[in-house]
mmCIF file of C-alpha atoms in Angstrom:
data_model
loop_
_atom_site.group_PDB
_atom_site.id
_atom_site.type_symbol
_atom_site.label_atom_id
_atom_site.label_comp_id
_atom_site.label_asym_id
_atom_site.label_seq_id
_atom_site.Cartn_x
_atom_site.Cartn_y
_atom_site.Cartn_z
ATOM 1 C CA MET B 1 -49.584 2.849 28.610
ATOM 2 C CA THR B 2 -48.779 5.967 26.612
ATOM 3 C CA ASN B 3 -45.690 8.140 26.595
ATOM 4 C CA VAL B 4 -45.292 11.553 24.999
ATOM 5 C CA LEU B 5 -42.820 10.213 22.432
ATOM 6 C CA TYR B 6 -43.816 6.546 22.212
ATOM 7 C CA ASP B 7 -46.990 4.483 22.319
ATOM 8 C CA VAL B 8 -46.662 0.930 23.563
ATOM 9 C CA PRO B 9 -47.916 -1.344 20.743
ATOM 10 C CA GLY B 10 -51.095 -3.253 21.330
ATOM 11 C CA PRO B 11 -51.794 -6.924 20.516
ATOM 12 C CA ARG B 12 -52.445 -6.267 16.821
ATOM 13 C CA ALA B 13 -49.317 -4.135 16.435
ATOM 14 C CA ILE B 14 -47.199 -6.763 18.195
ATOM 15 C CA LEU B 15 -48.562 -9.485 15.914
ATOM 16 C CA ARG B 16 -47.997 -7.336 12.825
ATOM 17 C CA ASN B 17 -44.414 -6.549 13.874
ATOM 18 C CA ARG B 18 -43.689 -10.226 14.487
ATOM 19 C CA ILE B 19 -45.068 -11.178 11.056
ATOM 20 C CA LEU B 20 -43.018 -8.473 9.326
ATOM 21 C CA GLY B 21 -39.912 -9.548 11.265
ATOM 22 C CA ALA B 22 -40.408 -13.189 10.285
ATOM 23 C CA ILE B 23 -40.887 -12.238 6.630
ATOM 24 C CA THR B 24 -37.745 -10.091 6.685
ATOM 25 C CA ILE B 25 -35.687 -12.882 8.263
ATOM 26 C CA ALA B 26 -37.012 -15.367 5.718
ATOM 27 C CA LEU B 27 -36.144 -13.082 2.788
ATOM 28 C CA VAL B 28 -32.633 -12.426 4.101
ATOM 29 C CA ALA B 29 -32.069 -16.142 4.731
ATOM 30 C CA ALA B 30 -33.334 -16.962 1.232
ATOM 31 C CA GLY B 31 -30.980 -14.381 -0.300
ATOM 32 C CA ILE B 32 -27.973 -15.707 1.614
ATOM 33 C CA THR B 33 -28.891 -19.292 0.725
ATOM 34 C CA PHE B 34 -29.159 -18.416 -2.968
ATOM 35 C CA VAL B 35 -25.778 -16.651 -2.975
ATOM 36 C CA VAL B 36 -24.070 -19.547 -1.176
ATOM 37 C CA TYR B 37 -25.704 -22.049 -3.546
ATOM 38 C CA ARG B 38 -24.532 -20.168 -6.629
ATOM 39 C CA LEU B 39 -20.999 -19.899 -5.241
ATOM 40 C CA ALA B 40 -20.924 -23.621 -4.517
ATOM 41 C CA ASP B 41 -22.503 -24.486 -7.860
ATOM 42 C CA THR B 42 -19.853 -22.524 -9.772
ATOM 43 C CA GLY B 43 -17.022 -24.174 -7.830
ATOM 44 C CA GLN B 44 -15.970 -21.108 -5.832
ATOM 45 C CA PHE B 45 -15.503 -23.244 -2.714
ATOM 46 C CA SER B 46 -13.325 -25.834 -4.413
ATOM 47 C CA ALA B 47 -9.866 -26.425 -2.965
ATOM 48 C CA ALA B 48 -8.194 -25.523 -6.263
ATOM 49 C CA LYS B 49 -9.409 -21.922 -6.101
ATOM 50 C CA TRP B 50 -8.301 -21.481 -2.462
ATOM 51 C CA ARG B 51 -4.978 -23.271 -2.837
ATOM 52 C CA VAL B 52 -3.088 -20.107 -3.764
ATOM 53 C CA PHE B 53 -3.751 -18.618 -0.308
ATOM 54 C CA THR B 54 -2.073 -21.562 1.453
ATOM 55 C CA PHE B 55 1.402 -20.746 0.117
ATOM 56 C CA PRO B 56 3.747 -19.133 2.691
ATOM 57 C CA LEU B 57 5.003 -16.574 0.159
ATOM 58 C CA VAL B 58 1.452 -15.473 -0.620
ATOM 59 C CA GLN B 59 0.680 -15.137 3.078
ATOM 60 C CA GLN B 60 3.860 -13.115 3.517
ATOM 61 C CA ASN B 61 2.836 -10.823 0.665
ATOM 62 C CA ILE B 62 -0.584 -10.370 2.263
ATOM 63 C CA GLY B 63 1.115 -9.369 5.513
ATOM 64 C CA LEU B 64 3.268 -6.835 3.659
ATOM 65 C CA ALA B 65 0.160 -5.458 1.920
ATOM 66 C CA ILE B 66 -1.568 -5.056 5.288
ATOM 67 C CA LEU B 67 1.492 -3.232 6.605
ATOM 68 C CA ALA B 68 1.547 -0.941 3.546
ATOM 69 C CA THR B 69 -2.166 -0.215 3.954
ATOM 70 C CA LEU B 70 -1.794 0.595 7.648
ATOM 71 C CA SER B 71 1.286 2.746 6.991
ATOM 72 C CA ALA B 72 -0.528 4.833 4.390
ATOM 73 C CA PHE B 73 -3.547 5.095 6.679
ATOM 74 C CA ALA B 74 -1.497 6.146 9.719
ATOM 75 C CA VAL B 75 0.379 8.894 7.878
ATOM 76 C CA ALA B 76 -2.736 10.127 6.057
ATOM 77 C CA ALA B 77 -4.867 10.074 9.227
ATOM 78 C CA VAL B 78 -2.385 12.141 11.265
ATOM 79 C CA ALA B 79 -1.777 14.546 8.383
ATOM 80 C CA SER B 80 -5.534 14.904 7.753
ATOM 81 C CA LEU B 81 -6.240 15.703 11.400
ATOM 82 C CA LEU B 82 -3.479 18.309 11.504
ATOM 83 C CA LEU B 83 -4.525 19.843 8.176
ATOM 84 C CA GLY B 84 -8.169 19.897 9.250
ATOM 85 C CA LEU B 85 -7.241 21.596 12.514
ATOM 86 C CA VAL B 86 -5.200 24.283 10.737
ATOM 87 C CA LEU B 87 -7.849 24.877 8.063
ATOM 88 C CA SER B 88 -10.664 25.133 10.608
ATOM 89 C CA ILE B 89 -8.692 27.722 12.579
ATOM 90 C CA GLY B 90 -8.075 29.659 9.382
ATOM 91 C CA ARG B 91 -11.714 29.518 8.320
ATOM 92 C CA LEU B 92 -12.852 30.793 11.721
ATOM 93 C CA SER B 93 -10.360 33.660 11.611
ATOM 94 C CA ASP B 94 -11.566 37.242 11.790
ATOM 95 C CA HIS B 95 -9.059 38.251 9.089
ATOM 96 C CA ALA B 96 -10.343 37.953 5.524
ATOM 97 C CA TRP B 97 -6.837 37.464 4.085
ATOM 98 C CA LEU B 98 -6.637 34.196 6.068
ATOM 99 C CA ARG B 99 -10.285 33.147 6.098
ATOM 100 C CA VAL B 100 -10.908 33.412 2.337
ATOM 101 C CA PRO B 101 -7.938 31.268 1.150
ATOM 102 C CA CYS B 102 -8.757 28.589 3.730
ATOM 103 C CA THR B 103 -12.384 28.570 2.626
ATOM 104 C CA VAL B 104 -11.415 28.254 -1.049
ATOM 105 C CA PHE B 105 -8.962 25.460 -0.229
ATOM 106 C CA ILE B 106 -11.575 23.520 1.738
ATOM 107 C CA GLU B 107 -14.312 23.865 -0.857
ATOM 108 C CA LEU B 108 -11.948 23.003 -3.715
ATOM 109 C CA PHE B 109 -10.485 19.804 -2.314
ATOM 110 C CA ARG B 110 -13.790 18.633 -0.865
ATOM 111 C CA ALA B 111 -15.205 18.716 -4.384
ATOM 112 C CA VAL B 112 -12.374 16.776 -6.075
ATOM 113 C CA PRO B 113 -12.605 12.952 -5.796
ATOM 114 C CA VAL B 114 -9.764 11.251 -3.950
ATOM 115 C CA LEU B 115 -8.946 9.079 -6.962
ATOM 116 C CA ILE B 116 -8.476 12.147 -9.157
ATOM 117 C CA LEU B 117 -6.133 13.679 -6.587
ATOM 118 C CA MET B 118 -4.029 10.509 -6.497
ATOM 119 C CA MET B 119 -3.860 10.328 -10.292
ATOM 120 C CA ILE B 120 -2.877 13.995 -10.557
ATOM 121 C CA MET B 121 -0.115 13.473 -8.033
ATOM 122 C CA TYR B 122 1.264 10.304 -9.625
ATOM 123 C CA TYR B 123 0.591 10.782 -13.345
ATOM 124 C CA GLY B 124 0.221 14.564 -13.666
ATOM 125 C CA LEU B 125 3.241 15.902 -11.788
ATOM 126 C CA PRO B 126 6.086 13.885 -13.432
ATOM 127 C CA PRO B 127 5.539 15.544 -16.860
ATOM 128 C CA LEU B 128 5.965 18.879 -15.054
ATOM 129 C CA GLY B 129 9.372 17.829 -13.749
ATOM 130 C CA VAL B 130 8.303 16.587 -10.306
ATOM 131 C CA THR B 131 9.926 13.150 -10.151
ATOM 132 C CA PHE B 132 9.982 12.365 -6.423
ATOM 133 C CA VAL B 133 6.294 11.345 -6.246
ATOM 134 C CA THR B 134 6.113 7.657 -5.337
ATOM 135 C CA PRO B 135 2.861 5.652 -5.149
ATOM 136 C CA PHE B 136 2.953 5.974 -1.353
ATOM 137 C CA VAL B 137 3.347 9.766 -1.541
ATOM 138 C CA ALA B 138 0.545 10.035 -4.116
ATOM 139 C CA VAL B 139 -1.840 7.987 -1.981
ATOM 140 C CA VAL B 140 -1.054 9.822 1.263
ATOM 141 C CA THR B 141 -1.229 13.261 -0.372
ATOM 142 C CA GLY B 142 -4.570 12.562 -2.043
ATOM 143 C CA LEU B 143 -6.068 11.210 1.165
ATOM 144 C CA THR B 144 -4.698 14.110 3.210
ATOM 145 C CA LEU B 145 -5.986 16.858 0.925
ATOM 146 C CA TYR B 146 -9.505 15.444 0.717
ATOM 147 C CA ASN B 147 -10.009 14.186 4.257
ATOM 148 C CA GLY B 148 -8.226 17.179 5.783
ATOM 149 C CA SER B 149 -10.748 19.457 4.058
ATOM 150 C CA VAL B 150 -13.654 17.333 5.299
ATOM 151 C CA LEU B 151 -12.319 17.256 8.859
ATOM 152 C CA ALA B 152 -11.879 21.023 8.770
ATOM 153 C CA GLU B 153 -15.626 21.358 8.289
ATOM 154 C CA VAL B 154 -16.199 18.802 11.044
ATOM 155 C CA PHE B 155 -14.111 20.824 13.497
ATOM 156 C CA ARG B 156 -15.795 24.065 12.430
ATOM 157 C CA ALA B 157 -19.262 22.555 12.849
ATOM 158 C CA GLY B 158 -18.299 21.261 16.289
ATOM 159 C CA ILE B 159 -17.087 24.678 17.418
ATOM 160 C CA GLU B 160 -20.111 26.526 16.054
ATOM 161 C CA SER B 161 -22.468 24.034 17.738
ATOM 162 C CA LEU B 162 -21.204 25.069 21.176
ATOM 163 C CA PRO B 163 -23.154 27.680 23.151
ATOM 164 C CA THR B 164 -21.937 31.185 22.405
ATOM 165 C CA GLY B 165 -22.046 31.970 26.098
ATOM 166 C CA GLN B 166 -18.897 29.946 26.699
ATOM 167 C CA ARG B 167 -16.940 32.033 24.230
ATOM 168 C CA GLU B 168 -18.323 35.269 25.596
ATOM 169 C CA ALA B 169 -17.567 34.238 29.185
ATOM 170 C CA ALA B 170 -13.992 33.343 28.228
ATOM 171 C CA TYR B 171 -13.496 36.736 26.591
ATOM 172 C CA ALA B 172 -15.058 38.381 29.634
ATOM 173 C CA ILE B 173 -12.410 36.965 31.987
ATOM 174 C CA GLY B 174 -9.639 38.242 29.711
ATOM 175 C CA LEU B 175 -8.714 35.219 27.596
ATOM 176 C CA ARG B 176 -7.376 35.857 24.119
ATOM 177 C CA LYS B 177 -8.837 34.095 21.100
ATOM 178 C CA SER B 178 -5.971 31.592 20.897
ATOM 179 C CA ALA B 179 -6.543 30.597 24.529
ATOM 180 C CA VAL B 180 -10.297 30.412 24.023
ATOM 181 C CA MET B 181 -9.867 28.103 21.029
ATOM 182 C CA SER B 182 -7.234 25.834 22.581
ATOM 183 C CA LEU B 183 -8.536 25.648 26.165
ATOM 184 C CA ILE B 184 -12.305 25.818 25.765
ATOM 185 C CA LEU B 185 -13.708 25.414 22.261
ATOM 186 C CA PHE B 186 -11.546 22.818 20.510
ATOM 187 C CA PRO B 187 -11.512 20.217 23.338
ATOM 188 C CA GLN B 188 -15.306 20.313 23.543
ATOM 189 C CA ALA B 189 -15.734 20.334 19.766
ATOM 190 C CA ILE B 190 -13.494 17.286 19.339
ATOM 191 C CA ARG B 191 -15.406 15.357 22.008
ATOM 192 C CA ALA B 192 -18.744 16.364 20.500
ATOM 193 C CA MET B 193 -17.716 15.418 16.962
ATOM 194 C CA MET B 194 -15.792 12.264 17.914
ATOM 195 C CA PRO B 195 -18.263 9.881 16.186
ATOM 196 C CA VAL B 196 -17.956 11.856 12.947
ATOM 197 C CA ILE B 197 -14.154 11.972 13.243
ATOM 198 C CA ILE B 198 -14.051 8.207 13.768
ATOM 199 C CA SER B 199 -16.271 7.654 10.735
ATOM 200 C CA GLN B 200 -14.021 9.841 8.616
ATOM 201 C CA LEU B 201 -10.914 7.964 9.765
ATOM 202 C CA VAL B 202 -12.594 4.706 8.719
ATOM 203 C CA VAL B 203 -13.153 6.328 5.312
ATOM 204 C CA VAL B 204 -9.433 7.131 5.178
ATOM 205 C CA LEU B 205 -8.615 3.478 5.842
ATOM 206 C CA LYS B 206 -10.994 2.228 3.160
ATOM 207 C CA ASP B 207 -9.892 4.820 0.614
ATOM 208 C CA THR B 208 -6.331 3.486 0.736
ATOM 209 C CA ALA B 209 -7.747 0.804 -1.589
ATOM 210 C CA LEU B 210 -7.832 3.415 -4.345
ATOM 211 C CA GLY B 211 -4.039 3.307 -4.343
ATOM 212 C CA PHE B 212 -4.056 0.291 -6.660
ATOM 213 C CA ILE B 213 -4.752 2.734 -9.514
ATOM 214 C CA VAL B 214 -1.314 4.296 -8.960
ATOM 215 C CA THR B 215 0.348 0.859 -8.476
ATOM 216 C CA PHE B 216 0.533 1.155 -4.705
ATOM 217 C CA HIS B 217 0.990 -2.394 -3.377
ATOM 218 C CA GLU B 218 -1.788 -2.456 -0.820
ATOM 219 C CA LEU B 219 -4.543 -4.999 -0.191
ATOM 220 C CA LEU B 220 -6.746 -4.294 -3.205
ATOM 221 C CA TYR B 221 -3.746 -4.341 -5.544
ATOM 222 C CA LEU B 222 -2.811 -7.775 -4.217
ATOM 223 C CA ALA B 223 -6.426 -9.006 -4.371
ATOM 224 C CA LYS B 224 -6.628 -8.022 -8.034
ATOM 225 C CA PHE B 225 -3.284 -9.703 -8.730
ATOM 226 C CA TYR B 226 -4.120 -13.049 -7.110
ATOM 227 C CA GLY B 227 -7.705 -13.018 -8.333
ATOM 228 C CA ALA B 228 -6.441 -12.905 -11.916
ATOM 229 C CA GLN B 229 -4.105 -15.915 -11.588
ATOM 230 C CA PHE B 230 -5.303 -18.213 -14.377
ATOM 231 C CA THR B 231 -3.066 -21.048 -13.103
ATOM 232 C CA TYR B 232 -5.282 -21.384 -10.018
ATOM 233 C CA GLY B 233 -8.581 -20.963 -11.828
ATOM 234 C CA SER B 234 -8.821 -17.148 -11.558
ATOM 235 C CA PRO B 235 -9.981 -17.146 -7.907
ATOM 236 C CA ILE B 236 -11.721 -13.772 -8.047
ATOM 237 C CA ILE B 237 -14.448 -14.642 -5.554
ATOM 238 C CA PRO B 238 -12.084 -16.286 -3.010
ATOM 239 C CA ALA B 239 -9.729 -13.292 -3.275
ATOM 240 C CA THR B 240 -12.672 -10.965 -2.715
ATOM 241 C CA ILE B 241 -13.770 -12.917 0.355
ATOM 242 C CA VAL B 242 -10.261 -13.080 1.846
ATOM 243 C CA PHE B 243 -9.298 -9.459 1.310
ATOM 244 C CA GLY B 244 -12.803 -8.160 2.030
ATOM 245 C CA THR B 245 -12.682 -9.929 5.397
ATOM 246 C CA ILE B 246 -9.317 -8.311 6.118
ATOM 247 C CA TYR B 247 -10.735 -4.853 5.360
ATOM 248 C CA VAL B 248 -13.731 -5.495 7.619
ATOM 249 C CA LEU B 249 -11.488 -6.638 10.482
ATOM 250 C CA LEU B 250 -9.218 -3.600 10.089
ATOM 251 C CA CYS B 251 -12.184 -1.205 10.128
ATOM 252 C CA LEU B 252 -13.686 -2.938 13.173
ATOM 253 C CA ALA B 253 -10.337 -2.773 14.956
ATOM 254 C CA LEU B 254 -10.026 0.942 14.163
ATOM 255 C CA SER B 255 -13.552 1.634 15.413
ATOM 256 C CA GLY B 256 -12.839 -0.340 18.590
ATOM 257 C CA VAL B 257 -9.613 1.550 19.302
ATOM 258 C CA ALA B 258 -11.291 4.902 18.645
ATOM 259 C CA LYS B 259 -14.189 3.995 20.937
ATOM 260 C CA TRP B 260 -11.745 2.949 23.663
ATOM 261 C CA VAL B 261 -9.890 6.260 23.346
ATOM 262 C CA GLU B 262 -13.185 8.150 23.551
ATOM 263 C CA VAL B 263 -14.244 6.315 26.712
ATOM 264 C CA ARG B 264 -10.827 6.787 28.296
ATOM 265 C CA SER B 265 -10.839 10.505 27.530
ATOM 266 C CA ARG B 266 -14.248 10.896 29.160
ATOM 267 C CA ARG B 267 -13.140 9.053 32.289
ATOM 268 C CA SER B 268 -9.888 11.006 32.573
ATOM 269 C CA ARG B 269 -11.779 14.248 32.073
ATOM 270 C CA ARG B 270 -14.129 13.440 34.952
ATOM 271 C CA GLY B 271 -11.227 12.511 37.208
ATOM 272 C CA ALA B 272 -9.107 15.534 36.339
ATOM 273 C CA ARG B 273 -11.818 18.149 36.151
ATOM 274 C CA PRO B 274 -10.663 20.245 39.137
ATOM 275 C CA ALA B 275 -7.114 20.288 37.788
ATOM 276 C CA ASN B 276 -8.355 21.435 34.387
ATOM 277 C CA VAL B 277 -10.352 24.237 35.967
ATOM 278 C CA ALA B 278 -7.331 25.296 38.030
ATOM 279 C CA GLU B 279 -5.128 25.285 34.924
ATOM 280 C CA THR B 280 -7.662 27.410 33.034
ATOM 281 C CA GLU B 281 -7.860 29.921 35.871
ATOM 282 C CA LEU B 282 -4.077 30.002 36.104
ATOM 283 C CA ALA B 283 -3.796 30.643 32.363
ATOM 284 C CA ALA B 284 -6.375 33.416 32.623
ATOM 285 C CA SER B 285 -4.494 35.052 35.494
ATOM 286 C CA LYS B 286 -1.268 35.002 33.489
ATOM 287 C CA ILE B 287 -2.976 36.614 30.533
#
């Protein structure tokens, strides 16, 4: 049986695929076994190295670090989305005096690493007399400038990927550019680019770990602190496992919430489609 895009594998191909799959599974299992053996052989699973994480004060500090990480992420994510929205509108403007500065801003801060932005904010501004920059402000500002610039390009790419006929039809019925952008182009662009937006928000969450460079007390800062405790045998590997698991769970939770929001928005859009069309026609008649 043959399809235009896919040929059903024959007996030899099936056998070859099964052999390659078995070899791959065996290699992965051997790698995992070797890593676990080395960890056990070096005493990384001993109770002494994990004892520090059983103290209530340590668990409380971990909870506070999670809260600090989520706080920085929440503020930076909202600010990045708003900045990206504003910059994308500016870059799509017909006026050069607005389009050129937005383009320069986007290209500049997309090229500067997030860590450099945080260090400039925290270590570079105080010598210039700016003394109100706290570690939290430095982390949020660095994340916002970089990710806002990236999201601006995401929004712009989403808008430019839409058929030009929609824009032309909207102009033909008398809509102004602001109405075309807000009622027609941006809603579709956000839905189309939702997977990319979600991925970028996960990057924002993970990049909060860079805040330990500017002494921001988030998860990585705490992992480095407890991993260096010589009294408990310098549990670097246990600290890495504990805090790495927390990061994975946070990223999975964020992806799950974003996916739920995406599904809900699609369902509500199907259910409220006639109302949306009526609102668009009403807005056009007013204009």
